[in-house]
Each structure stands twice: as structure tokens, then as C-alpha cells.
Amino acid sequence: MLKVKVAKRRDGFALNAEFEAPAPGVVALFGRSGCGKTTTINIMSGLLAADSAYVELDGHVLTDTAAGISVPPEQRRIGYVFQDDRLFPHMSVLRNLRYGLKRTRAPQRTIAFDQIVSLLGLQSLLHRQPYQLSGGERQRVSLGRALLSQPALLLLDEPLAALDAARRDEVLPYLERLRDNLSIPMVYVSHQFDEVLQLATHVVLMDAGHVVAHGSLSEVSLVPQLRAIVGPDSVGAVVDGVVTGVDATCGMAELRVGSGSLNVGVTSVRIGERVRVQLLARDIILATEEPHGLSVRNRLRGVITSVVNDEDDARLVTVDVGGATVLSRVTRGAVEALGLRNGMSVWVLVKAVSTRGHAFRVGAG
Amino acid sequence: MLAERVSNPAHDGPDYVALGRLAFADDDFAATRDHWQSPVAACESPPHTHPKGYARDAAMHLTPAELDALRLSLSVAARSVLFSLPFAVAIAWLLTRGRFAGRWLLDAVVHLPLVLPPVAVGYVLLLVFGNNGPLGGWLRNNLGIQLAFTTAGAALATAVMAFPLMVRSIRLALENVDPGLEAAARTLGARPFDRFFTITLPLMMPGVIAGAVTAFAAGLGEFGAVITFVSNIPGITRTIPLALYTAIQSPGGDDQALRLAILSFVLGLIGLLLAELLARRTRHLLGR
């Protein structure tokens, strides 16, 4: 369990954030640039002093300003992957990787050098100097270096932000492998919702120095404040499902979501795998009666749990579809014409191709 | 070229034409004109004559006394750099990273030798480190170290004069070290001294080397502070600039003076080129 409570004032900006998160897994600190995400993890790492702070990891108090406790960063066993990779320019990749490893005690060494080198594909880079590496390679080395310091917690400060789209796609799968293969809790700072969708198990939504919401990704995806951060077109419920059928010829998979099932356009998944899809609110159609003769592949029966203003002429409707929740964005006119209101039974129509990008695998199990 | 010039034997006093003639500092005579001349020196080097009188290529070769001066200059400069380098790094660190009340004062004191007359610096050293000075007496009585009128003293005077040069160069290098890298080392478990020696110092090495070589080259030529503090004793404190001064002050010492001047010029040039070369090499090793 990770418990964090931080407060810091700095010319015109006040950070006052508090959250808890289950320790194994990836916690995403998500919010716009300048909302205090990086300041929060800097305080967690001990590199930055807070006005008041309490940081506890698995029962160990690392910072408690009230009790005068502040473990120095070098003794916290918190790995930190910086946005700029911060590789030591005067050392080879090998020496960079070993820097943290050499400074751990033998009994703490549970992450093996060879394991990290193979997980991150670093074998061919070991004898190069940092300036001979591409941006993506540098960030992979930086990840490996932090992990080899045998951290009890890994902080990642927008590790992909400095990379172009191609390099990001190169590094992201490695992050997924780390999440799935190592049981190190991670706090991942990002302002890219795609990355959060792909990596996070838990989300802390921040805005202007405050935590707006925190919980599982599915829960946070329903929070109205998210709209202002990701933009109206990226709003949509995130649902986790288990693959129950695969149609490789059509590139479709059937997922069990709550009590219903959903056909989505994903490839390269296996039956039994857990996957995550985001159902974009703008693509979800609501019907008051069971529709027939439509091309839409997915029909889920549900009950409206809320109708809120999205913008002047649109409403966000939340529908419980039996264990899962989806969001639909409809016009004000439609809400009035159909008489949509809380507690009303509706049919939710989801086009199979309207799931965002691709489905993200969450864990191997 | 120089050797082809022929001297005019009839010429009195400073003989600026006699560049080809092999001449030595006439210590007996020079002693009467040289206020800084140690009494020991006067009887140490007897007037010396070359077996062949005039040698056409003599200007190319250094006499034993000049070689002594060269050896002394190199030794004094090297000792001054080795002695002051750790202090220069420490002071540069304090001035760049330190947060304490008297920082501006330390900064000013370190830079004083740049603006003070070197003779004044030498005089202060004489007062403090002289055999009867507070520190000099203590060193002599407790550690058996004598600084006044010794080569070690020449190295001290040289070190004090070159210190600001060294500190400036190291400080500039330290200011360019990215504190983010030190923070990264911290998160990887490196404690303060560990961080300094594995990250900070290697990264500021180009500046340290450039500072050391510049200080060395400048140390080869330190005159005023040295002659004031440790006098002008052949074989002990008579470095190239002191030998040059002595030669200029001596009748018939002109070609020796010219050789020593050229030697200084060559050494200085080599020093500066070396500083640049080493800085480039280390920068390359750092991957920049």
C-alpha cells in the first residue's frame, strides 16, 4: 500500500494532494502539464522538500514532516526514471546500468542484471556510450538502471514525453513487459491518456495541484472532470473484459464485460486474456426499445444512473450495463425527445470498431 | 639564425647585438646590482667561460645554469599545482554550491592575488610563512618544514598566485555540471562523497585539467611573489623568470636573457596548447 499526502506552496501555485494506491500495479498520476504531478513524485522521492508531507510505502514511513522523519533519497530505495533520461555521459551503458546495482546490498538483489538486459533488449547496447544511443534506447537504459537499483517503488516522470511518436511506440511495450514481469509498484506521471490506458491499473486524476479523483481506471474514466483534460472526443468509459472468443479472420474478439458480452476489433489476443477497451462516449448510441436490423454488433441492456451536462447542447449519460458502466454523449434534444432520466432501462449500442485505437492487454492472466 | 649574429667585443654594458655569444650570468657582478640577490648565490656560480669562446650554435643549447632554471621552474610549477589542486576544487565547490554567510568574502580573498602587486603577496607570505612568521615558525618547529628561501616556498608562492586562475576554471566547469545527474545518482543510492567522486568530479574534469595546466603554465613564469618570498638562489629558487631577470641585470647576459625569454615563450605556448588538447580529449570522453 502506498500512502501519499503532500502540500507545497510555490509562487502562486499550491499543491495539496493526497491519495492511496494498492502497492503492486501501476498508479498513473494523470493531469495537465503544471498541475503538480512531477512536484508530487519529487517529494515522494525525497529530492524535493515539502511544506508538509507524509509518504508511506508498505508500512515504511519515508517522509513525515509532522514527526520530523525524512529518509534521504539515497536510502529510500525508490527508483526514478526522469523525463530526460539523465544517463551519466562519462560512463558506458554497462557502467550506467551497474551504477545503482553496485550500491545495493546483496540480499536486496532480487532483480537480476541479465533479466533486465533481456527484458529491455539492452544486450547490443552495453558497450556503447550514451551519446551513441537514440532517444528510445536512452530511455530504455534509464529504465534498466533504475530497476537494477532494486527499488521498492519506481517513479516514472513522463518517460515518453521527450520521444517522438515512433520512439514512444518502441518503448511502451517494454514498459508493459516490466509491469507484467516484475512485481515492482510504479507511479507513472503522464499527461497522455493513451499511455495511462495502456499501462495504469490505478489512476490519480490531478488538476491545479489537487487530486480530483482516484480509483481504478474504469472508475476514473467516468469522472466528469476528465473531459476538461482529455478533451470531449476522448471521453469514454474504460471497461475491462475477459476474452471469450476470437475470430481471427475478421480480426474480432468477443469479451465478457459485466453480465453482457462485447465484440471488439482487436487482434493478437488469446481466449482467457484480460483486455481493456475504452468505449468513446461520442460513439455510443442509446435506444429505449430493443433495436433490430442494425449493423451495430453490440447491444447491451442497461439502466441509466445519471444524466449530466457535457456542454450547452450535449449531455453525458451514464449507463450501468450489469457490472460495468458506459458513458454516452447524446444531444440535449435526444434526451428530451426520449425522456432519458435516472433509473430508465435502455439499450446501449456500441459499434465494434468504435473502441479506442486498440484494446490494451492488461496482465497475462 | 641567432647564432649567425656576431657580437661586438668593443661594446660596453648591455650588449643587444651579441646574440650569438655564449654568456653566463655573472653572479659576482650581478650580485652588486640585484637587490634580491641572495648572498649565497654570489659565491655559488663562478664566472664561466666556454672552451671555444664563441660558438656559432651555442644559442640552441641551454647552459647548465639555464637547465637548472628550467628544471626548477617545472618542479616549482608542478608542485604548486599538485599542492593547490585539491584546495582549488574544494573552494570552487564552496563558491558554487555552498550556502553560507561569508561566501562573497571568500570569493574576494581567493581572487585577491589577481589584483594585488605580486610583490605584496610575496611580502605577506614572508610575514606569515617566514621563519619567524606565525605559521612559518610553527611549521619549522613542529614539522621541520621550512618554506622561506626554499623550493617548496617558491611552489607555495606560485600556488597562491595561480590559485584564482585555477579556481575560476574549475568553478566554471562545476557550474556546467547538470545537478539533475547528481539527483539521479542520489536516487540510485549514491551518498554525497560517492556522488562527488563518481559523477561531479569526472564531469567537471575538463575544467579541472584546463585549470591545472593553465596554472602550471602561469606558474612557470611567476616572478614577483617568488623573488620576494624565497629570494633568488641559483639551483634552489632561481626559476626561469628569475634567471631571466638576473641575466638582464648582468653585463653580457643578453643572449642568455633572450634564450630564457624564448624558452618561456615556448613553454607557455606548449602549456596553453596542452590545456586545450586535454580539455578536448576529456570532453570527447564525456561524449560531448
XYZ file of C-alpha atoms in Angstrom:
653
model
C 0.000 0.000 0.000
C 1.246 3.429 -0.955
C 0.033 6.408 1.059
C 0.882 9.906 -0.093
C -0.084 13.287 1.301
C 1.846 16.320 0.099
C 1.494 20.067 0.415
C 3.756 22.697 -1.053
C 3.314 26.344 -1.962
C 5.464 27.935 -4.584
C 4.931 31.390 -6.025
C 1.289 31.384 -6.955
C 0.973 27.610 -7.109
C -0.351 25.487 -4.299
C -0.011 21.722 -4.326
C -2.237 19.886 -1.915
C -2.611 16.284 -2.909
C -3.490 13.105 -1.098
C -4.034 9.614 -2.402
C -3.632 5.974 -1.582
C -2.986 3.191 -4.021
C -2.567 -0.573 -3.891
C 1.175 -1.191 -3.952
C 1.631 -3.740 -6.715
C 0.495 -2.274 -10.001
C 0.897 0.929 -11.925
C -0.544 4.104 -10.469
C -0.910 6.815 -13.084
C -0.675 10.399 -11.896
C -2.662 11.970 -14.669
C -3.345 15.613 -15.354
C -2.396 18.602 -17.463
C 1.148 19.921 -17.525
C 1.840 22.046 -14.476
C -0.813 20.511 -12.248
C 1.731 19.310 -9.709
C 2.349 15.725 -10.809
C 6.116 15.964 -11.023
C 6.303 18.003 -7.823
C 4.370 15.232 -6.104
C 6.757 12.467 -7.132
C 9.788 14.656 -6.417
C 8.528 14.954 -2.867
C 7.902 11.199 -2.788
C 11.475 10.548 -3.929
C 12.825 12.859 -1.234
C 14.594 15.069 -3.800
C 12.263 17.968 -3.034
C 11.312 19.222 0.397
C 7.615 19.818 1.001
C 5.908 22.230 3.336
C 4.221 19.206 4.783
C 4.235 15.646 3.589
C 3.544 12.079 4.557
C 4.791 9.238 2.384
C 4.413 5.632 3.378
C 5.218 2.538 1.354
C 4.325 -0.945 2.561
C 4.275 0.188 6.172
C 7.589 2.072 5.986
C 7.291 5.782 6.649
C 9.646 7.593 4.266
C 8.560 11.157 4.907
C 6.587 12.517 7.817
C 7.166 16.218 8.285
C 4.986 16.243 11.394
C 7.248 13.672 13.070
C 10.422 15.129 11.571
C 11.102 11.997 9.500
C 12.757 12.322 6.121
C 14.723 9.365 4.803
C 17.416 10.674 2.400
C 16.692 9.844 -1.259
C 19.765 7.601 -1.462
C 18.340 5.381 1.272
C 14.706 5.246 0.148
C 15.042 2.504 -2.438
C 12.834 4.500 -4.766
C 13.877 4.275 -8.392
C 13.287 7.344 -10.533
C 13.077 7.440 -14.312
C 13.342 11.047 -15.400
C 11.755 12.643 -18.427
C 15.231 13.482 -19.691
C 16.920 10.138 -19.255
C 19.825 11.552 -17.203
C 22.273 8.870 -18.255
C 25.762 9.565 -16.951
C 27.571 10.817 -20.076
C 31.003 9.693 -18.908
C 30.001 6.066 -18.424
C 29.207 3.289 -20.871
C 25.717 1.787 -20.888
C 27.087 -1.110 -18.847
C 28.503 1.167 -16.155
C 25.297 3.221 -16.116
C 23.267 0.051 -15.566
C 25.563 -1.152 -12.805
C 25.714 2.195 -11.007
C 22.659 1.581 -8.850
C 23.158 -2.183 -8.688
C 26.624 -1.806 -7.138
C 25.177 0.351 -4.401
C 22.705 -2.229 -3.146
C 23.315 -4.908 -0.551
C 23.427 -8.474 -1.820
C 20.276 -9.710 -0.001
C 18.255 -6.929 -1.676
C 19.190 -8.085 -5.154
C 16.084 -9.745 -6.496
C 16.172 -8.203 -9.959
C 18.998 -9.787 -11.906
C 21.197 -7.918 -14.353
C 20.611 -10.473 -17.128
C 16.863 -10.378 -16.575
C 16.735 -6.606 -17.085
C 19.078 -6.710 -20.071
C 16.844 -9.246 -21.791
C 13.521 -7.633 -20.756
C 14.644 -4.277 -22.123
C 16.638 -5.610 -25.072
C 19.872 -3.937 -23.995
C 22.371 -6.651 -24.958
C 23.674 -4.920 -28.066
C 23.937 -1.541 -26.341
C 26.054 -2.483 -23.336
C 29.367 -1.237 -24.655
C 28.133 1.978 -26.204
C 28.382 5.447 -24.713
C 25.137 7.324 -24.021
C 25.730 9.833 -26.823
C 25.706 6.952 -29.315
C 22.135 5.960 -28.403
C 18.796 7.027 -29.852
C 16.239 8.689 -27.582
C 14.269 5.468 -27.170
C 17.378 3.452 -26.397
C 18.496 6.011 -23.843
C 15.155 5.820 -22.066
C 15.310 2.019 -22.009
C 18.781 2.167 -20.434
C 17.495 4.695 -17.929
C 14.636 2.326 -17.041
C 17.048 -0.560 -16.641
C 19.394 1.490 -14.496
C 16.570 2.493 -12.142
C 15.231 -1.071 -11.907
C 18.662 -2.545 -11.188
C 18.949 -0.322 -8.135
C 16.429 -2.834 -6.719
C 13.757 -0.251 -5.910
C 10.781 -0.930 -3.686
C 8.903 1.640 -5.782
C 9.590 3.011 -9.245
C 8.679 6.599 -10.132
C 8.417 7.449 -13.809
C 8.164 11.112 -14.782
C 6.681 11.187 -18.275
C 9.400 8.877 -19.546
C 7.980 9.020 -23.078
C 7.266 12.740 -23.287
C 10.616 13.630 -24.840
C 10.257 10.979 -27.546
C 8.558 11.235 -30.935
C 5.575 9.004 -31.696
C 7.653 6.234 -33.271
C 10.067 6.099 -30.329
C 7.151 6.049 -27.904
C 5.650 3.050 -29.615
C 9.083 1.455 -29.372
C 9.386 1.966 -25.611
C 5.753 1.402 -24.493
C 5.791 -2.380 -24.984
C 8.869 -2.560 -22.755
C 7.000 -0.732 -20.014
C 4.161 -3.235 -20.367
C 6.629 -6.102 -20.064
C 8.094 -4.599 -16.920
C 4.647 -4.190 -15.418
C 3.719 -7.784 -16.240
C 7.017 -9.446 -15.324
C 8.207 -7.574 -12.268
C 6.147 -7.046 -9.161
C 7.518 -3.547 -8.524
C 4.888 -0.925 -7.813
C 5.181 2.025 -10.171
C 3.920 5.585 -10.127
C 3.651 6.790 -13.683
C 3.313 10.514 -14.336
C 1.704 11.341 -17.649
C -0.469 13.803 -19.460
C -1.119 11.361 -22.309
C -4.324 9.416 -21.761
C -3.212 6.747 -24.244
C -0.271 5.839 -22.048
C -2.477 5.727 -18.980
C -4.955 3.464 -20.794
C -2.202 1.125 -21.799
C -0.268 0.942 -18.556
C -2.187 2.010 -15.493
C -4.067 -0.171 -13.062
C -4.996 2.757 -10.852
C -5.389 6.422 -11.702
C -4.938 9.561 -9.652
C -6.511 12.429 -11.548
C -4.942 15.779 -10.704
C -5.923 19.305 -11.569
C -4.372 22.586 -10.374
C -2.497 20.987 -7.510
C -5.391 18.903 -6.218
C -6.439 15.306 -6.575
C -9.780 15.376 -8.380
C -10.430 11.662 -8.319
C -8.609 8.435 -7.761
C -9.518 4.839 -8.212
C -9.381 2.145 -10.846
C -9.105 3.324 -14.423
C -12.723 2.280 -15.042
C -13.899 4.431 -12.161
C -11.836 7.459 -13.074
C -12.855 7.247 -16.735
C -16.402 8.163 -15.639
C -15.371 11.281 -13.727
C -16.778 14.422 -15.410
C -13.606 16.468 -14.733
C -11.678 14.186 -17.069
C -13.378 15.819 -20.020
C -11.588 19.111 -19.458
C -8.235 17.357 -19.502
C -8.557 14.840 -22.329
C -10.982 16.823 -24.474
C -14.624 15.963 -25.290
C -13.767 13.491 -28.041
C -11.608 11.332 -25.791
C -14.206 10.921 -23.065
C -15.368 7.368 -22.739
C -15.801 4.613 -20.215
C -12.922 2.209 -19.849
C -14.060 -1.343 -19.344
C -12.051 -4.415 -18.529
C -13.146 -7.683 -20.054
C -12.065 -11.262 -20.478
C -11.662 -12.664 -23.978
C -14.236 -15.400 -24.527
C -13.910 -15.871 -28.248
C -11.600 -14.913 -31.085
C -12.475 -14.631 -34.758
C -9.079 -14.253 -36.363
C -10.432 -13.950 -39.932
C -12.478 -10.858 -39.071
C -9.985 -9.529 -36.537
C -12.688 -9.592 -33.902
C -12.778 -10.819 -30.345
C -15.651 -11.393 -28.011
C -15.251 -10.038 -24.494
C -17.255 -10.739 -21.409
C -17.967 -7.334 -19.875
C -20.038 -7.338 -16.728
C -23.048 -9.518 -17.453
C -23.051 -8.893 -21.187
C -20.666 -9.506 -24.000
C -18.992 -7.167 -26.411
C -17.487 -7.727 -29.830
C -14.482 -5.538 -30.401
C -11.972 -5.177 -33.172
C -8.789 -6.447 -31.645
C -6.173 -8.799 -32.913
C -3.485 -10.853 -31.240
C -5.362 -11.728 -28.098
C -5.972 -15.195 -26.731
C -9.025 -16.662 -25.050
C -8.915 -16.083 -21.320
C -6.808 -12.937 -21.573
C -7.911 -9.820 -19.773
C -8.129 -6.827 -22.054
C -9.133 -3.244 -21.597
C -11.117 -1.165 -24.055
C -12.293 2.390 -23.977
C -15.771 2.925 -25.376
C -15.785 6.505 -26.595
C -18.886 8.326 -25.353
C -19.443 10.069 -28.693
C -19.785 6.666 -30.416
C -22.319 5.102 -28.051
C -25.930 5.090 -29.121
C -28.830 4.748 -26.717
C -32.203 3.209 -27.589
C -35.306 2.982 -25.441
C -36.511 -0.177 -27.221
C -34.587 -3.178 -28.445
C -33.488 -2.312 -31.961
C -33.488 -4.766 -34.888
C -31.889 -4.834 -38.265
C -28.882 -2.692 -37.418
C -25.305 -3.166 -38.437
C -24.178 -2.422 -34.896
C -22.735 -5.600 -33.430
C -23.107 -4.869 -29.760
C -26.272 -4.416 -27.838
C -26.100 -4.225 -24.091
C -29.064 -3.807 -21.773
C -28.603 -1.269 -19.002
C -30.046 1.236 -16.614
C -29.319 4.970 -16.685
C -27.608 6.088 -13.487
C -27.002 9.744 -14.307
C -27.528 12.434 -16.887
C -25.195 15.423 -16.643
C -24.474 18.481 -18.746
C -21.500 17.954 -21.008
C -21.677 21.223 -22.885
C -24.518 23.506 -23.928
C -26.258 21.157 -26.307
C -24.920 17.805 -25.169
C -25.475 15.537 -22.191
C -23.347 12.745 -20.788
C -25.459 9.752 -19.872
C -24.047 7.075 -17.579
C -25.480 3.606 -18.034
C -24.935 0.604 -15.800
C -24.815 -2.444 -18.051
C -24.641 -5.033 -15.292
C -21.290 -4.864 -13.549
C -19.785 -2.387 -15.962
C -20.569 1.229 -16.685
C -20.513 3.050 -20.006
C -20.801 6.701 -20.951
C -22.787 8.023 -23.854
C -22.767 11.522 -25.211
C -26.118 12.495 -26.697
C -27.693 15.785 -27.687
C -29.948 17.688 -25.359
C -32.695 17.264 -27.934
C -32.366 13.493 -27.817
C -32.502 13.458 -24.028
C -35.717 15.447 -24.147
C -37.283 13.511 -27.045
C -36.575 10.104 -25.478
C -37.216 11.306 -21.942
C -33.879 9.893 -20.718
C -33.653 10.003 -16.953
C -32.202 8.192 -13.977
C -33.394 4.631 -13.463
C -34.647 4.237 -17.018
C -33.923 0.994 -18.894
C -32.113 1.473 -22.186
C -30.262 -0.446 -24.855
C -26.674 0.555 -25.388
C -25.360 0.168 -28.912
C -21.632 0.016 -29.456
C -20.042 -0.290 -32.859
C -17.365 -2.938 -32.754
C -14.899 -0.655 -34.498
C -15.502 2.300 -32.225
C -13.339 1.146 -29.375
C -10.456 3.467 -28.996
C -7.383 2.581 -31.019
C -6.917 -0.944 -29.953
C -7.707 -2.946 -26.906
C -4.934 -2.990 -24.373
C -3.895 -6.180 -22.781
C -3.896 -5.910 -19.005
C -1.807 -8.599 -17.470
C -1.171 -12.025 -18.858
C -3.839 -13.781 -16.773
C 69.554 32.405 -37.175
C 70.527 33.769 -33.813
C 73.883 32.067 -33.944
C 74.866 33.895 -37.091
C 74.771 37.246 -35.430
C 78.201 38.328 -34.307
C 78.890 40.254 -31.183
C 80.752 43.464 -30.937
C 83.532 42.963 -28.393
C 84.072 46.678 -28.024
C 80.543 47.237 -26.855
C 80.027 48.099 -23.227
C 77.080 47.419 -20.987
C 74.014 45.561 -22.209
C 75.075 44.035 -25.488
C 71.915 43.645 -27.521
C 73.808 42.604 -30.637
C 75.791 39.827 -29.044
C 73.089 37.268 -29.528
C 75.422 34.579 -30.738
C 77.876 34.812 -27.956
C 77.636 32.254 -25.249
C 77.350 34.057 -21.970
C 76.504 33.217 -18.431
C 75.070 35.262 -15.679
C 77.986 36.770 -13.948
C 76.790 36.244 -10.441
C 79.638 38.059 -8.801
C 78.830 41.148 -10.726
C 75.093 40.698 -10.803
C 75.014 40.422 -7.053
C 76.016 44.034 -6.715
C 73.120 45.142 -8.847
C 70.468 42.705 -7.821
C 68.657 43.767 -4.692
C 67.029 40.403 -4.312
C 70.266 38.522 -4.834
C 70.918 36.086 -2.044
C 74.400 36.349 -0.590
C 74.767 32.596 -1.013
C 74.347 32.915 -4.733
C 77.274 35.183 -5.215
C 79.829 32.545 -4.359
C 77.992 29.638 -5.869
C 78.408 30.069 -9.600
C 81.861 31.187 -10.544
C 82.255 33.077 -13.798
C 82.206 30.537 -16.511
C 83.812 30.556 -19.873
C 83.128 28.370 -22.802
C 86.188 26.452 -24.015
C 85.788 27.806 -27.504
C 84.727 31.295 -26.544
C 82.231 31.923 -29.278
C 80.162 29.042 -30.535
C 78.054 29.575 -33.578
C 75.306 27.250 -32.494
C 75.549 27.885 -28.782
C 72.223 29.722 -28.669
C 70.484 26.445 -29.432
C 71.842 24.789 -26.321
C 70.998 25.578 -22.763
C 73.791 26.001 -20.286
C 73.758 24.006 -17.015
C 72.565 27.094 -15.149
C 69.709 27.559 -17.601
C 68.831 23.877 -17.414
C 68.757 24.306 -13.643
C 66.333 27.176 -14.024
C 64.183 25.133 -16.397
C 64.196 22.145 -14.052
C 63.340 24.387 -11.111
C 60.558 26.147 -12.958
C 58.996 22.832 -13.965
C 59.388 21.458 -10.451
C 58.024 24.576 -8.750
C 55.065 24.827 -11.137
C 54.263 21.108 -10.831
C 54.488 21.148 -7.048
C 52.353 24.268 -6.822
C 49.648 22.699 -8.995
C 49.659 19.358 -7.165
C 49.511 21.118 -3.826
C 46.782 23.607 -4.671
C 44.526 21.481 -6.894
C 42.554 19.797 -4.083
C 42.093 23.175 -2.380
C 41.040 24.789 -5.645
C 38.411 22.080 -6.215
C 37.148 22.461 -2.648
C 36.991 26.271 -2.847
C 35.330 26.146 -6.274
C 32.750 23.776 -4.829
C 32.127 26.057 -1.845
C 31.783 29.108 -4.081
C 29.410 27.363 -6.497
C 27.319 25.147 -4.263
C 27.964 26.452 -0.786
C 25.267 28.414 1.010
C 26.971 30.315 3.800
C 27.178 33.879 5.007
C 30.772 34.796 4.116
C 30.734 33.453 0.575
C 31.357 36.842 -1.037
C 34.314 37.396 1.286
C 35.850 34.029 0.401
C 35.305 34.846 -3.268
C 37.108 38.168 -2.853
C 40.027 36.706 -0.873
C 40.559 33.942 -3.437
C 40.702 36.496 -6.235
C 42.962 38.966 -4.403
C 46.220 37.707 -5.973
C 44.810 38.725 -9.372
C 44.673 42.380 -8.362
C 47.426 42.725 -5.757
C 51.024 43.501 -6.738
C 52.760 40.092 -6.698
C 55.453 41.618 -4.520
C 52.838 42.404 -1.898
C 51.635 38.796 -1.977
C 55.233 37.620 -1.564
C 55.708 40.016 1.311
C 52.574 38.760 3.081
C 53.819 35.199 2.607
C 57.154 36.231 4.081
C 55.386 37.720 7.098
C 53.191 34.680 7.635
C 55.362 31.786 6.445
C 58.783 33.309 7.092
C 60.945 31.560 9.632
C 59.739 33.945 12.303
C 56.205 34.248 10.995
C 53.310 32.720 12.946
C 52.737 29.810 10.547
C 56.284 29.544 9.251
C 57.720 29.289 12.763
C 55.165 26.671 13.734
C 55.848 24.593 10.627
C 59.594 24.766 11.269
C 59.417 23.928 14.949
C 56.793 21.200 14.760
C 57.115 19.637 11.347
C 60.631 20.663 10.398
C 59.324 22.304 7.231
C 60.985 25.486 6.099
C 59.305 27.474 3.365
C 61.228 30.749 3.221
C 64.193 30.591 0.815
C 63.352 27.043 -0.318
C 61.967 25.467 -3.473
C 58.871 24.426 -1.515
C 58.374 28.091 -0.624
C 58.674 29.018 -4.295
C 55.963 26.448 -5.012
C 53.749 27.975 -2.297
C 54.161 31.498 -3.663
C 53.453 30.217 -7.186
C 50.398 28.304 -5.957
C 48.930 31.377 -4.267
C 49.395 33.484 -7.395
C 47.934 30.873 -9.779
C 45.116 29.912 -7.398
C 42.462 32.311 -8.767
C 43.094 31.092 -12.319
C 42.588 27.520 -11.230
C 39.506 28.245 -9.136
C 37.874 30.212 -11.964
C 38.327 27.422 -14.452
C 37.118 24.714 -12.056
C 34.191 26.822 -10.933
C 33.056 27.373 -14.499
C 33.200 23.619 -15.098
C 31.272 22.910 -11.910
C 28.561 25.386 -12.864
C 28.094 23.413 -16.074
C 27.574 20.102 -14.292
C 23.877 19.233 -14.513
C 22.547 18.911 -10.935
C 19.956 16.552 -12.411
C 22.671 13.948 -12.911
C 23.636 14.210 -9.262
C 19.980 13.874 -8.291
C 19.786 10.763 -10.480
C 22.850 9.326 -8.736
C 21.145 10.065 -5.448
C 18.065 8.064 -6.351
C 20.440 5.249 -7.331
C 21.792 5.104 -3.797
C 24.946 7.260 -4.026
C 25.846 9.178 -0.869
C 27.389 12.670 -1.014
C 31.111 11.787 -1.319
C 30.312 8.871 -3.595
C 28.283 11.225 -5.827
C 31.048 13.786 -5.889
C 33.777 11.367 -6.909
C 31.756 9.299 -9.381
C 29.605 11.987 -11.017
C 30.500 15.582 -10.220
C 34.297 15.378 -10.366
C 34.504 13.346 -13.603
C 32.028 15.705 -15.259
C 33.993 18.810 -14.265
C 37.295 17.179 -15.225
C 37.787 19.190 -18.436
C 37.723 22.360 -16.349
C 39.956 20.881 -13.659
C 42.539 19.825 -16.227
C 42.367 23.118 -18.090
C 42.726 24.966 -14.787
C 45.664 22.822 -13.710
C 47.525 23.205 -16.996
C 46.870 26.944 -17.163
C 48.042 27.314 -13.574
C 51.100 25.228 -14.404
C 51.939 27.374 -17.408
C 51.376 30.546 -15.404
C 53.416 29.083 -12.546
C 56.420 28.654 -14.817
C 56.546 32.417 -15.096
C 55.714 33.576 -11.583
C 58.216 36.265 -10.605
C 57.309 38.894 -8.047
C 55.845 36.745 -5.304
C 58.598 34.156 -5.647
C 61.539 36.535 -5.559
C 60.045 38.384 -2.589
C 59.248 35.309 -0.538
C 62.121 32.939 -1.347
C 64.720 35.224 -2.950
C 66.794 34.380 -5.994
C 69.026 31.454 -5.117
C 70.559 29.548 -8.043
C 69.556 25.912 -8.042
C 67.021 26.435 -5.267
C 64.665 29.248 -6.137
C 66.049 30.723 -9.338
C 63.350 29.732 -11.793
C 63.329 30.811 -15.444
C 61.847 34.289 -14.857
C 64.312 34.936 -12.018
C 67.218 33.704 -14.126
C 65.945 35.894 -16.948
C 65.816 38.894 -14.664
C 69.308 38.119 -13.388
C 70.608 37.789 -16.946
C 69.117 41.119 -17.949
C 70.703 42.736 -14.943
C 74.108 41.251 -15.760
C 76.531 42.783 -18.238
C 76.864 40.440 -21.183
C 73.831 38.433 -20.137
C 71.780 39.408 -23.147
C 71.900 36.279 -25.243
C 71.190 34.238 -22.175
C 68.258 36.536 -21.479
C 66.999 36.032 -24.997
C 67.308 32.259 -24.762
C 65.429 32.272 -21.475
C 62.763 34.539 -22.927
C 62.338 32.233 -25.898
C 62.229 29.262 -23.534
C 59.463 30.942 -21.527
C 57.584 31.670 -24.713
C 57.842 28.062 -25.929
C 56.868 26.614 -22.549
C 53.883 28.930 -22.270
C 52.716 28.048 -25.746
C 53.091 24.319 -25.106
C 51.193 24.717 -21.847
C 48.249 26.518 -23.420
C 48.073 24.120 -26.362
C 48.237 21.190 -23.969
C 45.411 22.647 -21.888
C 43.236 22.942 -24.989
C 44.134 19.468 -26.203
C 43.444 17.822 -22.856
C 40.167 19.684 -22.467
C 39.091 18.476 -25.905
C 40.081 14.905 -25.182
C 38.221 14.796 -21.887
C 35.193 16.455 -23.465
C 35.255 13.716 -26.077
C 35.472 11.056 -23.375
C 32.423 12.635 -21.777
C 30.646 12.232 -25.044
C 30.135 15.860 -25.903
